[in-house]
Amino acid sequence: MNRILVLILLLFTSHQLAVSQETFHINGVANKTELVHAFTNAKIYLDHKTVIENATLIIKNQLIIGVGTDVKIPKGAVIHDLKGKVIYPSFIDLYSSYGMPKVKKHSGYGWQQYDKIDEDVNGWNMAIRAEVDAVELFEINDGAAKGYRNNGFGAVLTSQNDGIVRGTSVLVDLDNKHEHHSILKKRASMGFSFEKGSSPQAYPTAHLGASALLKQSYHDAIWYEQVKNKEYDATWEAFNEFRNLPQIFEVGDYIEKFRADNIGDAFGDQYIIKGSGDQYRRIDEMKKTGATFIVPLNFPLAFDVTDDQYTRMLQLADMKHWEMAPANAAKLEEAQINFVFTADGLKKKGDFLKNIRKAISYGLSEETALRAITSGPAELIGVEDQIGALKKGMRANFIISKGNVFDAKNVIYENWVGGSQHIIKPINFHNPTGEYSLLIGARTYKLMVTGKPEKPKGKLKISDTTKVDVHLRIDGHNVSLNFGIGENEYYRLAGSVDFKSNSWAGTGKDKSGNILSWSTAYAKEITKKDKKKPDKEKEKPSVGAVWFPNKAYGFKEHPTQKTTLIKNATVWTNEEAGTLKETDVLLRDGKIAAIGKNLTAEGAEIIDATGMHLTVGIIDEHVHFALRGGLNEGATNCSAEVDENDVIYPEDVRIYQILAGGVSTVQLLHGSANLIGGKSAIVKLRWGKTANEMVLQGADKFIKFALGENTTEHNERSGKRLPGTRLGMDGYYRDMFNQAVIYKQQWETYNALSASKQQTVKRPKKNLRLDGLVSILNGELHITCHSYLQSEMMMLLRVSDDYGFKINTFTHGMETYKIADELAKRGVTASIFSDWWGYKIEAEDGIPQAAGILFSEGVNVCFNSDIAYQSNRLNHDVAKAIKYAGLSEEDTWKLITLNPAKALHLDDRLGSVKVGKDADVVIWSGHPMSLYSKVEKNFVDGIVYFDRQRDLELRAEIKKERARLIAKMLVAAEDGEKTRKPVAKERKDYNCLHQ
Amino acid sequence: MKNLLIIATLLFVVLSASAQIPTPAPAQSESVLYVNCVAHVGNGKVIKNAAVGFVDGKFTFVQEGSSVSKSAFKKVIDLKGNHIYPGFINARTDLGLVETNAVLSTKDNAETGKFRPHVSTAKSYDAENMVIPTVRSNGILMSNVTGKGGVITNSSCLMQHDAWNWEDALVKDNVGIWLNWPQKYKWSWKQNKYEVNKDYEGNVNEIKKIFNNAKAYGNQASKTTNLILESMVPTLNGTKRTFVVANGAKEIMDAVNTLKDLGVANIVLVGANDAWKMTAFLKTNDIPVMLGPLKQLPNSQDEDLKIMAKRAKILQDAEILYCIYRSSFWDGRNLPFSAGIGVAYGLTKEEALMAITGSVAKILGVDDQVGTLEVGKDATFIITSGDPLDYLTHKMESAYIQGREINLDDHHKQLDAKYSQKHGQ
């Protein structure tokens, strides 16, 4: 709001404002009478659980000066008799951008802008905005405020919700007078998210980078606090100053919540999570984290399921979420998780109470619901002594309600904000409905007035069968009626209403213009015929079970680890023993416990595998699925700071599908956008578990490097980012490792100093990117490098020689067969494709015979998939090595099992059927490499995660569940629930063949 | 300078040697009879202990071996139980039009314009494309070559894969036009999700218009030649197929109903992801289907994991004529395996074989000429020592196109030899 305008307004505004603007000079007569308002005979909710009847609330200026059943009403108080009405503390929303300037979206594609453009004293990355202070930005927006007020809100926490670190918020009330008057608490919280927001800077492009950037920001801030003699940086000043405020972290879904937790744990911060209403999916794990949630109420609409061909496109996941979303709050309450509600995400603020009501119908208690919109939010930001309850000395923020706010037919009459009255609906609205006798001249008619009190409708009863419509308007005491009777009569009447007797009288004209007088007398109420609808709301709606994950092929209960004895299989050991016929394998405690003939084990589950083959589970050295928010952090040449572990998406149905292909362990690699990529995630396909539970603990860490066309962006010809061509690669690697060596020395020098000496020197700044490279130099982080041409691979080998590190694996490695001797000498793994080529010029010499040359030369060779749809058929793909490269069957099978285990340094626990190794085994219906064979069972850690028989059952469950939900949606639509059209939802798989 | 010239010359020799395209085989000069083999005819039949004879590029004898008169053949060869299969036919590929996907100047598979039925792919088919030998050495001896993009992409041509140039490679010109049916939902790269295609009705109307125009044009007594309409007219009398690419159930129904209404005679449904859901409709309308590879992963996460592999069996049981293609040019060499997966999900091996041989020929309308081991047809076949539909046992012994034994060398085998030599293997 314009300041001058505000001053002008000041001249005309009410006494409350004049009183409150203590520091302002007044241009006019001092109108300083301090009025006291007393609200009597009301039912008052002192807080969410304390109600008093026949009570009085007394306020003076902004504050409550008394509340209770025996408070004295001061003389001269304005009395508001609220007999039969209810007073609640007004509601509080902790997540909004009310009164904030609109975030300007920078036009254009941010991909190419590597450096910061704005000149200011803030930090280097424009998505880190700790210095943004909402109190400086806040301007009253009465339109928006009214939307909140009309639905019972008295105060909101607001901030510019833009960026990864979002600066501080301000708690404001929703009055419309003056900013000074509205601000209740500045810097009430600090905001975070994984979304870059409006920053035009390229970095970060992905959630990967966002996580890394947030971690680095903590380190930068810590460094800034610890060292003296540094340049001024407003961002880190603010970050450090406000870090102790409540921290509100907005996440996209419950999976991101865990990611936020991982970061919070690393830096000792507990976030308040602004979630997405899907906590029910992992309620137990949510409980364990001890976090508090700000929960939205934007329940998804039902789908229009009337056309089966479209309905088929629907995913069970979305249908189940439609059903479960309203039950989320009840589940949170049941699990005793602290939460508050927000109106954020609602298209209409009017849906706020409506949806809480819905949540209540699903089992949420009214007490918890009220807490979640009053004292709950107040406590979270430490203003429980000011708002959220009605006590002496607290702010006069309350609503006057017809009855229970959670009642569907309730009306909120008034919302008092900071002692200012806002009328939503007049409390004593004159209700004109009823039956009247209308007297015009000498004639009497029956007049029926129906409809809403604000919008009454009139009908004149001429006889038992004849009725005419009356054009009726009532505005305060004014009333007008227009109607015609037959063709010849027409009356235009106007007059006034007497509220006490509810009688009307006035004058009017007939069709000829003759003046006549008229009057009505109220006769009686019109009793409605009760159409008895079955009251569905009273019955608690039933919802389906939560599956793990809550979508197709999710488990109702997690499969468990059992002692299992597999009898009489053809066992491919991958060990010296070779392939053993008619052999038993015992799995116990997640390990392979015994291999041999005629084994017995007490209490073991016996599986007859006669005629079947048993192998170790397949390991895919290079693939990209079960990741979210981008697999590349490509906005920088080196992204050694990022880690795919941060973005594992454990609900990707590809996990289950790939289990069905006999795979048990995969390395989820960073993409190939840049020369030095990010760290990989090595996961076991423990379908139904959380991301953290899927990670293979104790595995060595790997990082992706990339050479060739993808890094030079030849396919896009954009050319701004280094390297433009292969010419720049060697120099770039050398430069980065040179920096890493210097950085490493700085820390070594610093760490060697005594504690007192350390105080006297400037502490080096922790740099997660260079830390990654130092880990490489220290041999703690191993390289798997996307590569094509022999020239570029030799280049990188020479760089590694000069800086004293090792290349672990060339992945893709199209031309590794051309330098097989070099690789053998250095012990570098070649992780190649079975037969891919022809898609790029650098792939032109990719040959399906490569494995033969590499194998003969003694190189550790693997086949990888790169793309999910290839990963689930690696057992078929690998057979190409028999066909083209002439490898033996046993050596061929190792290309996707033992050899990748070696490449990942996991061959001490994975990769072969050997006593003591992990019980990751697959039972195949026939020869494991034949197209005609199928996976019967896939064990990971001795747990059957895929079973062909159980798959049939799961499919039957899916069918049943879909049918149930479709039927439910049809009923919902009949009952008037809005629906949305189904939209196709096929997926696109990531790969790094074509960036 | 002189030294440089020598080096340059040497380099040229080495380089050209490393990417040698095998020379096409000469026409069959003497009659040949293979005996003691298993003949997989390509129409579902298997002849054990068969004799297969061919003269002047055509089969003259395919039967159980006891009745053959060996003296009628100049060369009689005992196959010792090896197998003979018809050469595989890829029903949809841009092989020969592309050399390297990411190098624009090697891509001749997408012409400009929305409606290009007059474009015949044969003329751009590069018989010396280095990819072709790598594909045919897996037994894919013919391809129905078509490009990409547009509403009507082009007219495809059936090409055989041992030729000096496109003219002697041509088996059948203008097999059919390729029509990309609009999608009800379109992938939005911007939004990273599917969105309703608001132009769907308009797109369909465009298609109606061009067929209606072609019909009117065909009926004109005297006309000014219009190449586009001219090339559309045969789709209405059925001498040319209309290959319509549609995947969703709605699109399939719309495509078939609309084209029938327009009077299109020989409709072939291509892609047809949802065809398995609507077999009765396809059967009633007598629509043959070209399926993409029998993949292992479904498109929808709620679907049966193996539905993409089971599709063929469902069509088979519904007695719908279908075949299987593999559309990527270089990856076309995996065609036999794309069909072989069907065996794990209910097809017999001979049914899977038909889907890449006899049934393809039927669907393309060339079954009088190629596709099966039957007397009178082109002697285009392969000899294998194992089951060529399974990677595990796929082993090519030799291959014949029109009776000519072709050279199975390729770019990959040459590089293999070269670098095996480097490593002293």
Tab-separated table of C-alpha atoms in Angstrom, chain A residues 11 54 88 172 180 206 385 418 423 456 481 496 558 577 610 647 674 681 683 750 793 805 834 841 845 851 886 888 917:
chain	number	residue	atom	x	y	z
A	11	LEU	CA	-7.769	10.691	8.513
A	54	ASN	CA	-22.939	-18.171	29.209
A	88	TYR	CA	-13.645	-19.060	19.080
A	172	VAL	CA	0.811	-10.642	10.742
A	180	HIS	CA	2.373	-1.153	11.700
A	206	ALA	CA	18.047	-30.770	-10.120
A	385	ASP	CA	0.819	-16.031	24.876
A	418	GLY	CA	-6.752	-7.070	16.907
A	423	ILE	CA	-18.637	-8.253	9.750
A	456	PRO	CA	-35.845	-14.095	-0.506
A	481	LEU	CA	-42.861	-6.099	-4.749
A	496	SER	CA	-40.999	-0.520	4.592
A	558	HIS	CA	6.310	-56.469	4.034
A	577	ALA	CA	32.733	-75.448	-8.532
A	610	THR	CA	13.584	-79.630	-9.599
A	647	VAL	CA	17.106	-38.382	-4.575
A	674	ASN	CA	29.410	-32.998	-17.084
A	681	ALA	CA	23.686	-44.699	-4.966
A	683	VAL	CA	20.821	-49.956	-3.652
A	750	TYR	CA	45.433	-26.261	9.300
A	793	MET	CA	39.899	-42.886	-22.115
A	805	PHE	CA	44.409	-41.815	-8.406
A	834	SER	CA	25.666	-55.881	-24.977
A	841	ILE	CA	29.165	-40.911	-34.028
A	845	ASP	CA	32.841	-48.517	-33.261
A	851	ALA	CA	33.511	-58.645	-24.358
A	886	GLY	CA	32.029	-66.608	-28.096
A	888	SER	CA	31.437	-69.714	-22.377
A	917	LYS	CA	27.533	-64.321	0.975
